[in-house]
Amino acid sequence: MVTLAVFIVLAVIAIASGVAVFVVDSMARATFALAASFVAVGGELILLTLDYLGVVTILMMVMEMAIMVVFMVMFMMNPAGLMPMSMLHNTRGALTIAAGTFLLLGAAAVLVPWPARRGTVPADPTRAIGEAIMGPQMPVMVGISALLFATIVSALVLAVPHGRYDQPAHDSGETDR
């Protein structure tokens, strides 16, 4: 019963955050809403005992969103992307394409003759999927994640002209001690 309640809460968070991506009026807020949605989906995967995929989804999406925010701070005309804007463009065309894609994929899922299962389910499906996806590259991915983190920190240090505790210069005649 608790698992069902957590599943429903995470599903509501994922959907609400996904909707927020298109409702909020800034790129930074949309990025954080998308990250929250992916974290909720990762939590759903963990609830479904797909621990590896859930953790990988959470880690990859949070890092991806963090990198995206860093690039917004560095390259957008308004730092942090907090200037109001609309995330909706060509709503009729987008709705038509989305509805057509939904109908096409739904029809394919229902009408395609799916093959029968061959073989048996592995004892630990999560481990089998992880090994199939990553295999011997897992240590490489761990190293790359450390490099990505160092890149994010370096980009922020270069993008921010002063430190956290620096005070802007005032015309009061006082000098810094």
CSV table of N, CA, C and O in Angstrom, one decimal, residues 34-156:
chain,number,residue,atom,x,y,z
A,34,LEU,N,12.2,20.4,-15.5
A,34,LEU,CA,12.5,19.2,-16.2
A,34,LEU,C,13.3,18.2,-15.4
A,34,LEU,O,13.1,17.0,-15.4
A,35,ALA,N,14.3,18.8,-14.7
A,35,ALA,CA,15.1,17.9,-13.8
A,35,ALA,C,14.3,17.3,-12.7
A,35,ALA,O,14.4,16.1,-12.5
A,36,ALA,N,13.3,18.0,-12.1
A,36,ALA,CA,12.5,17.4,-11.1
A,36,ALA,C,11.6,16.3,-11.7
A,36,ALA,O,11.4,15.3,-11.1
A,37,SER,N,11.1,16.5,-12.9
A,37,SER,CA,10.4,15.5,-13.6
A,37,SER,C,11.2,14.2,-13.8
A,37,SER,O,10.7,13.1,-13.5
A,38,PHE,N,12.4,14.4,-14.3
A,38,PHE,CA,13.3,13.2,-14.5
A,38,PHE,C,13.7,12.5,-13.2
A,38,PHE,O,13.8,11.3,-13.1
A,39,VAL,N,13.8,13.3,-12.1
A,39,VAL,CA,14.1,12.7,-10.8
A,39,VAL,C,12.9,11.8,-10.3
A,39,VAL,O,13.1,10.7,-9.8
A,40,ALA,N,11.7,12.3,-10.5
A,40,ALA,CA,10.5,11.6,-10.2
A,40,ALA,C,10.4,10.3,-11.0
A,40,ALA,O,10.1,9.2,-10.5
A,41,VAL,N,10.7,10.4,-12.3
A,41,VAL,CA,10.7,9.2,-13.2
A,41,VAL,C,11.8,8.2,-12.7
A,41,VAL,O,11.5,7.0,-12.7
A,42,GLY,N,12.9,8.7,-12.3
A,42,GLY,CA,14.0,7.8,-11.8
A,42,GLY,C,13.5,7.1,-10.5
A,42,GLY,O,13.8,5.9,-10.3
A,43,GLY,N,12.8,7.9,-9.7
A,43,GLY,CA,12.2,7.3,-8.5
A,43,GLY,C,11.2,6.2,-8.8
A,43,GLY,O,11.1,5.1,-8.1
A,44,GLU,N,10.4,6.4,-9.8
A,44,GLU,CA,9.5,5.4,-10.3
A,44,GLU,C,10.2,4.1,-10.7
A,44,GLU,O,9.8,3.0,-10.4
A,45,LEU,N,11.3,4.3,-11.5
A,45,LEU,CA,12.1,3.1,-11.9
A,45,LEU,C,12.6,2.4,-10.7
A,45,LEU,O,12.7,1.1,-10.7
A,46,ILE,N,13.1,3.1,-9.7
A,46,ILE,CA,13.6,2.4,-8.5
A,46,ILE,C,12.5,1.7,-7.8
A,46,ILE,O,12.7,0.6,-7.3
A,47,LEU,N,11.3,2.3,-7.7
A,47,LEU,CA,10.1,1.6,-7.1
A,47,LEU,C,9.8,0.3,-7.9
A,47,LEU,O,9.3,-0.7,-7.3
A,48,LEU,N,10.0,0.3,-9.2
A,48,LEU,CA,9.8,-0.9,-10.0
A,48,LEU,C,10.9,-1.9,-9.9
A,48,LEU,O,11.0,-2.8,-10.8
A,49,THR,N,11.8,-1.7,-9.0
A,49,THR,CA,13.0,-2.6,-8.7
A,49,THR,C,14.0,-2.5,-9.9
A,49,THR,O,14.7,-3.5,-10.1
A,50,LEU,N,14.0,-1.5,-10.6
A,50,LEU,CA,15.0,-1.3,-11.7
A,50,LEU,C,16.0,-0.2,-11.1
A,50,LEU,O,16.1,0.9,-11.6
A,51,ASP,N,16.6,-0.6,-10.0
A,51,ASP,CA,17.5,0.3,-9.3
A,51,ASP,C,18.6,0.9,-10.2
A,51,ASP,O,18.8,2.1,-10.1
A,52,TYR,N,19.2,0.1,-11.0
A,52,TYR,CA,20.3,0.6,-11.8
A,52,TYR,C,19.8,1.7,-12.8
A,52,TYR,O,20.4,2.8,-12.9
A,53,LEU,N,18.7,1.4,-13.5
A,53,LEU,CA,18.2,2.3,-14.5
A,53,LEU,C,17.7,3.6,-13.8
A,53,LEU,O,17.8,4.7,-14.3
A,54,GLY,N,17.1,3.4,-12.6
A,54,GLY,CA,16.6,4.6,-11.9
A,54,GLY,C,17.7,5.5,-11.4
A,54,GLY,O,17.6,6.7,-11.6
A,55,VAL,N,18.7,4.9,-10.9
A,55,VAL,CA,19.9,5.7,-10.4
A,55,VAL,C,20.6,6.4,-11.6
A,55,VAL,O,20.9,7.6,-11.5
A,56,VAL,N,20.8,5.6,-12.7
A,56,VAL,CA,21.4,6.2,-13.9
A,56,VAL,C,20.6,7.3,-14.4
A,56,VAL,O,21.1,8.4,-14.8
A,57,THR,N,19.3,7.1,-14.5
A,57,THR,CA,18.4,8.2,-15.0
A,57,THR,C,18.5,9.5,-14.1
A,57,THR,O,18.6,10.6,-14.7
A,58,ILE,N,18.5,9.3,-12.8
A,58,ILE,CA,18.6,10.5,-12.0
A,58,ILE,C,19.9,11.2,-12.1
A,58,ILE,O,20.0,12.4,-12.3
A,59,LEU,N,21.0,10.4,-12.1
A,59,LEU,CA,22.3,11.0,-12.2
A,59,LEU,C,22.5,11.7,-13.5
A,59,LEU,O,23.0,12.8,-13.6
A,60,MET,N,22.2,11.0,-14.6
A,60,MET,CA,22.4,11.6,-15.9
A,60,MET,C,21.6,12.8,-16.2
A,60,MET,O,22.1,13.8,-16.7
A,61,MET,N,20.3,12.8,-15.8
A,61,MET,CA,19.4,13.9,-16.1
A,61,MET,C,19.8,15.1,-15.2
A,61,MET,O,19.7,16.2,-15.6
A,62,VAL,N,20.1,14.9,-13.9
A,62,VAL,CA,20.5,16.0,-13.1
A,62,VAL,C,21.8,16.6,-13.6
A,62,VAL,O,21.9,17.9,-13.6
A,63,MET,N,22.7,15.8,-14.0
A,63,MET,CA,24.0,16.4,-14.5
A,63,MET,C,23.7,17.1,-15.8
A,63,MET,O,24.3,18.2,-16.1
A,64,GLU,N,22.9,16.5,-16.7
A,64,GLU,CA,22.6,17.2,-17.9
A,64,GLU,C,21.9,18.5,-17.7
A,64,GLU,O,22.2,19.5,-18.4
A,65,MET,N,20.9,18.6,-16.8
A,65,MET,CA,20.3,19.8,-16.5
A,65,MET,C,21.2,20.9,-15.9
A,65,MET,O,21.2,22.1,-16.2
A,66,ALA,N,22.1,20.4,-15.0
A,66,ALA,CA,23.1,21.3,-14.4
A,66,ALA,C,24.0,21.9,-15.5
A,66,ALA,O,24.3,23.1,-15.5
A,67,ILE,N,24.4,21.1,-16.4
A,67,ILE,CA,25.3,21.6,-17.5
A,67,ILE,C,24.5,22.6,-18.4
A,67,ILE,O,25.0,23.6,-18.8
A,68,MET,N,23.2,22.3,-18.6
A,68,MET,CA,22.4,23.2,-19.4
A,68,MET,C,22.3,24.6,-18.7
A,68,MET,O,22.4,25.6,-19.3
A,69,VAL,N,22.1,24.6,-17.4
A,69,VAL,CA,22.0,25.8,-16.6
A,69,VAL,C,23.3,26.6,-16.7
A,69,VAL,O,23.3,27.8,-16.9
A,70,VAL,N,24.4,25.9,-16.6
A,70,VAL,CA,25.7,26.5,-16.7
A,70,VAL,C,25.9,27.2,-18.0
A,70,VAL,O,26.3,28.4,-18.1
A,71,PHE,N,25.5,26.6,-19.1
A,71,PHE,CA,25.6,27.2,-20.4
A,71,PHE,C,24.7,28.4,-20.6
A,71,PHE,O,25.0,29.3,-21.3
A,72,MET,N,23.5,28.3,-19.9
A,72,MET,CA,22.6,29.4,-20.0
A,72,MET,C,23.2,30.6,-19.3
A,72,MET,O,23.1,31.7,-19.7
A,73,VAL,N,23.8,30.4,-18.1
A,73,VAL,CA,24.5,31.5,-17.4
A,73,VAL,C,25.6,32.1,-18.2
A,73,VAL,O,25.8,33.3,-18.3
A,74,MET,N,26.3,31.2,-18.9
A,74,MET,CA,27.5,31.7,-19.7
A,74,MET,C,27.1,32.4,-21.0
A,74,MET,O,27.7,33.5,-21.3
A,75,PHE,N,26.1,31.9,-21.7
A,75,PHE,CA,25.9,32.4,-23.1
A,75,PHE,C,24.6,33.2,-23.3
A,75,PHE,O,24.5,33.8,-24.4
A,76,MET,N,23.6,33.1,-22.4
A,76,MET,CA,22.4,33.8,-22.7
A,76,MET,C,22.5,35.3,-22.4
A,76,MET,O,23.4,35.8,-21.6
A,77,MET,N,21.7,36.1,-23.1
A,77,MET,CA,21.8,37.6,-22.9
A,77,MET,C,21.4,38.0,-21.5
A,77,MET,O,21.9,39.0,-21.0
A,78,ASN,N,20.5,37.3,-20.9
A,78,ASN,CA,20.2,37.6,-19.5
A,78,ASN,C,20.7,36.4,-18.6
A,78,ASN,O,20.2,35.3,-18.8
A,79,PRO,N,21.7,36.6,-17.8
A,79,PRO,CA,22.2,35.6,-17.0
A,79,PRO,C,21.2,34.8,-16.2
A,79,PRO,O,20.2,35.4,-15.7
A,80,ALA,N,21.3,33.5,-16.2
A,80,ALA,CA,20.5,32.5,-15.5
A,80,ALA,C,19.2,32.3,-16.3
A,80,ALA,O,18.3,31.5,-15.9
A,81,GLY,N,18.9,33.0,-17.3
A,81,GLY,CA,17.7,32.8,-18.1
A,81,GLY,C,16.4,33.1,-17.4
A,81,GLY,O,15.4,32.5,-17.6
A,82,LEU,N,16.5,34.1,-16.5
A,82,LEU,CA,15.3,34.4,-15.7
A,82,LEU,C,14.4,35.5,-16.3
A,82,LEU,O,13.4,35.8,-15.7
A,83,MET,N,14.7,36.0,-17.4
A,83,MET,CA,13.9,37.0,-18.1
A,83,MET,C,12.6,36.3,-18.6
A,83,MET,O,12.7,35.2,-19.2
A,84,PRO,N,11.4,36.8,-18.3
A,84,PRO,CA,10.2,36.2,-18.7
A,84,PRO,C,10.2,35.9,-20.2
A,84,PRO,O,10.7,36.7,-21.0
A,85,MET,N,9.7,34.8,-20.6
A,85,MET,CA,9.5,34.4,-22.0
A,85,MET,C,8.4,33.3,-22.1
A,85,MET,O,8.0,32.8,-21.1
A,86,SER,N,8.1,33.1,-23.3
A,86,SER,CA,7.1,32.0,-23.5
A,86,SER,C,7.7,30.8,-24.1
A,86,SER,O,8.6,30.8,-25.0
A,87,MET,N,7.4,29.6,-23.5
A,87,MET,CA,7.9,28.3,-24.0
A,87,MET,C,7.0,27.7,-25.1
A,87,MET,O,7.3,26.6,-25.5
A,88,LEU,N,5.9,28.4,-25.4
A,88,LEU,CA,5.0,27.9,-26.4
A,88,LEU,C,5.1,28.6,-27.7
A,88,LEU,O,5.1,29.8,-27.8
A,89,HIS,N,5.3,27.8,-28.8
A,89,HIS,CA,5.5,28.4,-30.1
A,89,HIS,C,4.7,27.5,-31.1
A,89,HIS,O,4.7,26.2,-31.0
A,90,ASN,N,3.9,28.1,-32.0
A,90,ASN,CA,3.2,27.3,-33.0
A,90,ASN,C,2.3,26.2,-32.3
A,90,ASN,O,2.5,25.0,-32.6
A,91,THR,N,1.4,26.7,-31.4
A,91,THR,CA,0.7,25.7,-30.6
A,91,THR,C,-0.2,24.8,-31.4
A,91,THR,O,-0.3,23.6,-31.1
A,92,ARG,N,-0.8,25.3,-32.4
A,92,ARG,CA,-1.7,24.5,-33.3
A,92,ARG,C,-0.9,23.4,-34.0
A,92,ARG,O,-1.3,22.2,-34.0
A,93,GLY,N,0.2,23.8,-34.6
A,93,GLY,CA,1.1,22.8,-35.3
A,93,GLY,C,1.6,21.8,-34.3
A,93,GLY,O,1.7,20.6,-34.6
A,94,ALA,N,2.1,22.3,-33.1
A,94,ALA,CA,2.6,21.3,-32.2
A,94,ALA,C,1.6,20.4,-31.7
A,94,ALA,O,1.8,19.2,-31.5
A,95,LEU,N,0.4,20.8,-31.4
A,95,LEU,CA,-0.7,20.0,-31.0
A,95,LEU,C,-1.1,18.9,-32.1
A,95,LEU,O,-1.3,17.8,-31.7
A,96,THR,N,-1.1,19.4,-33.3
A,96,THR,CA,-1.4,18.4,-34.4
A,96,THR,C,-0.3,17.4,-34.5
A,96,THR,O,-0.6,16.2,-34.6
A,97,ILE,N,0.9,17.8,-34.4
A,97,ILE,CA,2.0,16.8,-34.5
A,97,ILE,C,2.0,15.9,-33.3
A,97,ILE,O,2.2,14.6,-33.5
A,98,ALA,N,1.7,16.4,-32.1
A,98,ALA,CA,1.7,15.6,-30.9
A,98,ALA,C,0.6,14.6,-31.0
A,98,ALA,O,0.8,13.4,-30.7
A,99,ALA,N,-0.6,15.0,-31.4
A,99,ALA,CA,-1.7,14.1,-31.5
A,99,ALA,C,-1.5,13.0,-32.5
A,99,ALA,O,-1.8,11.8,-32.3
A,100,GLY,N,-1.0,13.4,-33.7
A,100,GLY,CA,-0.6,12.4,-34.7
A,100,GLY,C,0.4,11.4,-34.3
A,100,GLY,O,0.2,10.2,-34.5
A,101,THR,N,1.4,11.9,-33.6
A,101,THR,CA,2.5,11.0,-33.1
A,101,THR,C,1.9,10.0,-32.0
A,101,THR,O,2.2,8.8,-32.1
A,102,PHE,N,1.0,10.5,-31.1
A,102,PHE,CA,0.4,9.7,-30.1
A,102,PHE,C,-0.5,8.6,-30.8
A,102,PHE,O,-0.4,7.4,-30.4
A,103,LEU,N,-1.3,9.0,-31.8
A,103,LEU,CA,-2.1,8.0,-32.4
A,103,LEU,C,-1.3,7.0,-33.2
A,103,LEU,O,-1.6,5.8,-33.2
A,104,LEU,N,-0.2,7.4,-33.9
A,104,LEU,CA,0.6,6.5,-34.6
A,104,LEU,C,1.3,5.5,-33.7
A,104,LEU,O,1.3,4.3,-33.9
A,105,LEU,N,1.9,6.0,-32.6
A,105,LEU,CA,2.6,5.1,-31.7
A,105,LEU,C,1.6,4.2,-30.9
A,105,LEU,O,1.9,3.0,-30.7
A,106,GLY,N,0.4,4.7,-30.6
A,106,GLY,CA,-0.6,3.9,-29.9
A,106,GLY,C,-1.1,2.8,-30.9
A,106,GLY,O,-1.2,1.6,-30.4
A,107,ALA,N,-1.3,3.1,-32.1
A,107,ALA,CA,-1.7,2.1,-33.1
A,107,ALA,C,-0.6,1.1,-33.3
A,107,ALA,O,-0.9,-0.1,-33.4
A,108,ALA,N,0.6,1.5,-33.3
A,108,ALA,CA,1.7,0.6,-33.5
A,108,ALA,C,1.8,-0.4,-32.3
A,108,ALA,O,2.0,-1.6,-32.5
A,109,ALA,N,1.6,0.2,-31.1
A,109,ALA,CA,1.7,-0.7,-29.9
A,109,ALA,C,0.6,-1.7,-29.9
A,109,ALA,O,0.8,-2.8,-29.4
A,110,VAL,N,-0.6,-1.4,-30.4
A,110,VAL,CA,-1.7,-2.3,-30.3
A,110,VAL,C,-1.7,-3.2,-31.5
A,110,VAL,O,-2.0,-4.4,-31.4
A,111,LEU,N,-1.3,-2.8,-32.7
A,111,LEU,CA,-1.5,-3.6,-33.9
A,111,LEU,C,-0.3,-4.4,-34.3
A,111,LEU,O,-0.4,-5.3,-35.1
A,112,VAL,N,0.9,-4.1,-33.8
A,112,VAL,CA,2.1,-4.8,-34.2
A,112,VAL,C,2.1,-6.2,-33.5
A,112,VAL,O,1.8,-6.3,-32.3
A,113,PRO,N,2.3,-7.3,-34.3
A,113,PRO,CA,2.4,-8.6,-33.7
A,113,PRO,C,3.7,-8.8,-32.9
A,113,PRO,O,4.8,-9.0,-33.5
A,114,TRP,N,3.7,-8.7,-31.6
A,114,TRP,CA,4.9,-8.7,-30.8
A,114,TRP,C,5.4,-10.2,-30.7
A,114,TRP,O,4.6,-11.1,-30.7
A,115,PRO,N,6.7,-10.4,-30.8
A,115,PRO,CA,7.3,-11.7,-30.8
A,115,PRO,C,7.1,-12.4,-29.4
A,115,PRO,O,7.0,-11.7,-28.4
A,116,ALA,N,7.0,-13.7,-29.3
A,116,ALA,CA,6.9,-14.4,-28.1
A,116,ALA,C,8.3,-14.3,-27.4
A,116,ALA,O,9.3,-14.3,-28.0
A,117,ARG,N,8.2,-14.4,-26.0
A,117,ARG,CA,9.5,-14.4,-25.3
A,117,ARG,C,10.3,-15.6,-25.6
A,117,ARG,O,9.8,-16.7,-25.6
A,118,ARG,N,11.6,-15.4,-25.7
A,118,ARG,CA,12.5,-16.5,-25.9
A,118,ARG,C,13.5,-16.5,-24.7
A,118,ARG,O,13.9,-15.5,-24.3
A,119,GLY,N,13.7,-17.7,-24.2
A,119,GLY,CA,14.6,-17.8,-23.0
A,119,GLY,C,13.8,-17.5,-21.7
A,119,GLY,O,12.6,-17.4,-21.7
A,120,THR,N,14.6,-17.4,-20.7
A,120,THR,CA,14.0,-17.1,-19.3
A,120,THR,C,14.5,-15.7,-18.8
A,120,THR,O,15.5,-15.2,-19.3
A,121,VAL,N,13.7,-15.3,-17.9
A,121,VAL,CA,14.1,-14.0,-17.3
A,121,VAL,C,15.3,-14.2,-16.4
A,121,VAL,O,15.4,-15.2,-15.6
A,122,PRO,N,16.3,-13.3,-16.5
A,122,PRO,CA,17.5,-13.5,-15.6
A,122,PRO,C,17.1,-13.3,-14.1
A,122,PRO,O,16.1,-12.7,-13.8
A,123,ALA,N,18.0,-13.9,-13.2
A,123,ALA,CA,17.7,-13.8,-11.8
A,123,ALA,C,17.7,-12.3,-11.4
A,123,ALA,O,16.8,-12.0,-10.5
A,124,ASP,N,18.5,-11.5,-11.9
A,124,ASP,CA,18.6,-10.1,-11.5
A,124,ASP,C,18.5,-9.3,-12.8
A,124,ASP,O,19.5,-8.9,-13.4
A,125,PRO,N,17.3,-8.9,-13.3
A,125,PRO,CA,17.1,-8.2,-14.6
A,125,PRO,C,17.8,-6.9,-14.6
A,125,PRO,O,18.3,-6.4,-15.6
A,126,THR,N,17.8,-6.2,-13.4
A,126,THR,CA,18.5,-4.9,-13.4
A,126,THR,C,20.0,-5.0,-13.7
A,126,THR,O,20.5,-4.2,-14.5
A,127,ARG,N,20.6,-6.0,-13.1
A,127,ARG,CA,22.0,-6.2,-13.3
A,127,ARG,C,22.3,-6.6,-14.7
A,127,ARG,O,23.2,-6.1,-15.4
A,128,ALA,N,21.4,-7.4,-15.3
A,128,ALA,CA,21.6,-7.9,-16.7
A,128,ALA,C,21.5,-6.7,-17.6
A,128,ALA,O,22.3,-6.6,-18.6
A,129,ILE,N,20.5,-5.8,-17.4
A,129,ILE,CA,20.4,-4.6,-18.2
A,129,ILE,C,21.6,-3.7,-18.1
A,129,ILE,O,22.1,-3.2,-19.1
A,130,GLY,N,22.0,-3.5,-16.9
A,130,GLY,CA,23.2,-2.6,-16.6
A,130,GLY,C,24.4,-3.2,-17.3
A,130,GLY,O,25.2,-2.4,-18.0
A,131,GLU,N,24.7,-4.5,-17.2
A,131,GLU,CA,25.8,-5.0,-17.9
A,131,GLU,C,25.7,-5.0,-19.4
A,131,GLU,O,26.6,-4.8,-20.1
A,132,ALA,N,24.4,-5.2,-19.9
A,132,ALA,CA,24.2,-5.1,-21.4
A,132,ALA,C,24.5,-3.7,-21.9
A,132,ALA,O,25.0,-3.5,-23.0
A,133,ILE,N,24.0,-2.7,-21.1
A,133,ILE,CA,24.2,-1.3,-21.5
A,133,ILE,C,25.6,-0.8,-21.4
A,133,ILE,O,26.2,-0.2,-22.3
A,134,MET,N,26.2,-1.0,-20.2
A,134,MET,CA,27.5,-0.4,-19.8
A,134,MET,C,28.7,-1.4,-20.0
A,134,MET,O,29.7,-0.9,-20.5
A,135,GLY,N,28.5,-2.6,-19.7
A,135,GLY,CA,29.5,-3.6,-19.8
A,135,GLY,C,30.8,-3.1,-19.1
A,135,GLY,O,30.8,-2.6,-18.0
A,136,PRO,N,31.9,-3.3,-19.7
A,136,PRO,CA,33.2,-2.9,-19.1
A,136,PRO,C,33.4,-1.4,-19.1
A,136,PRO,O,34.4,-0.9,-18.6
A,137,GLN,N,32.5,-0.6,-19.6
A,137,GLN,CA,32.7,0.9,-19.7
A,137,GLN,C,32.3,1.6,-18.4
A,137,GLN,O,32.4,2.8,-18.3
A,138,MET,N,31.9,0.8,-17.4
A,138,MET,CA,31.4,1.5,-16.2
A,138,MET,C,32.5,2.3,-15.5
A,138,MET,O,32.3,3.5,-15.2
A,139,PRO,N,33.8,1.8,-15.4
A,139,PRO,CA,34.8,2.7,-14.8
A,139,PRO,C,35.0,4.0,-15.6
A,139,PRO,O,35.3,5.0,-15.1
A,140,VAL,N,34.9,3.8,-16.9
A,140,VAL,CA,35.1,5.0,-17.8
A,140,VAL,C,34.0,6.0,-17.5
A,140,VAL,O,34.3,7.2,-17.4
A,141,MET,N,32.8,5.6,-17.3
A,141,MET,CA,31.7,6.5,-17.1
A,141,MET,C,31.8,7.2,-15.7
A,141,MET,O,31.5,8.4,-15.5
A,142,VAL,N,32.4,6.5,-14.7
A,142,VAL,CA,32.6,7.1,-13.4
A,142,VAL,C,33.7,8.2,-13.6
A,142,VAL,O,33.5,9.3,-13.0
A,143,GLY,N,34.7,7.9,-14.3
A,143,GLY,CA,35.7,8.9,-14.6
A,143,GLY,C,35.2,10.1,-15.3
A,143,GLY,O,35.5,11.3,-15.0
A,144,ILE,N,34.3,9.9,-16.3
A,144,ILE,CA,33.7,11.0,-17.1
A,144,ILE,C,32.8,11.8,-16.2
A,144,ILE,O,32.8,13.1,-16.3
A,145,SER,N,32.1,11.2,-15.3
A,145,SER,CA,31.2,12.0,-14.4
A,145,SER,C,32.0,12.9,-13.5
A,145,SER,O,31.6,14.1,-13.3
A,146,ALA,N,33.2,12.5,-13.1
A,146,ALA,CA,34.1,13.4,-12.3
A,146,ALA,C,34.6,14.6,-13.2
A,146,ALA,O,34.6,15.7,-12.7
A,147,LEU,N,34.9,14.3,-14.4
A,147,LEU,CA,35.4,15.3,-15.3
A,147,LEU,C,34.2,16.3,-15.6
A,147,LEU,O,34.5,17.5,-15.7
A,148,LEU,N,33.0,15.8,-15.8
A,148,LEU,CA,31.9,16.7,-16.1
A,148,LEU,C,31.6,17.6,-14.9
A,148,LEU,O,31.3,18.8,-15.0
A,149,PHE,N,31.7,17.1,-13.7
A,149,PHE,CA,31.5,17.9,-12.5
A,149,PHE,C,32.6,19.0,-12.4
A,149,PHE,O,32.3,20.1,-12.1
A,150,ALA,N,33.9,18.6,-12.7
A,150,ALA,CA,35.0,19.6,-12.7
A,150,ALA,C,34.7,20.7,-13.7
A,150,ALA,O,35.0,21.8,-13.5
A,151,THR,N,34.2,20.3,-14.9
A,151,THR,CA,33.9,21.2,-15.9
A,151,THR,C,32.8,22.2,-15.5
A,151,THR,O,32.9,23.4,-15.7
A,152,ILE,N,31.8,21.7,-14.8
A,152,ILE,CA,30.7,22.6,-14.3
A,152,ILE,C,31.3,23.6,-13.3
A,152,ILE,O,31.0,24.8,-13.4
A,153,VAL,N,32.0,23.1,-12.4
A,153,VAL,CA,32.6,24.0,-11.4
A,153,VAL,C,33.5,25.1,-12.1
A,153,VAL,O,33.4,26.2,-11.8
A,154,SER,N,34.3,24.6,-13.0
A,154,SER,CA,35.2,25.5,-13.7
A,154,SER,C,34.5,26.6,-14.5
A,154,SER,O,34.8,27.8,-14.5
A,155,ALA,N,33.4,26.1,-15.2
A,155,ALA,CA,32.6,27.1,-16.0
A,155,ALA,C,31.9,28.1,-15.1
A,155,ALA,O,31.9,29.3,-15.4
A,156,LEU,N,31.5,27.7,-13.9
A,156,LEU,CA,30.8,28.7,-13.0
A,156,LEU,C,31.9,29.6,-12.4
A,156,LEU,O,31.6,30.8,-12.3
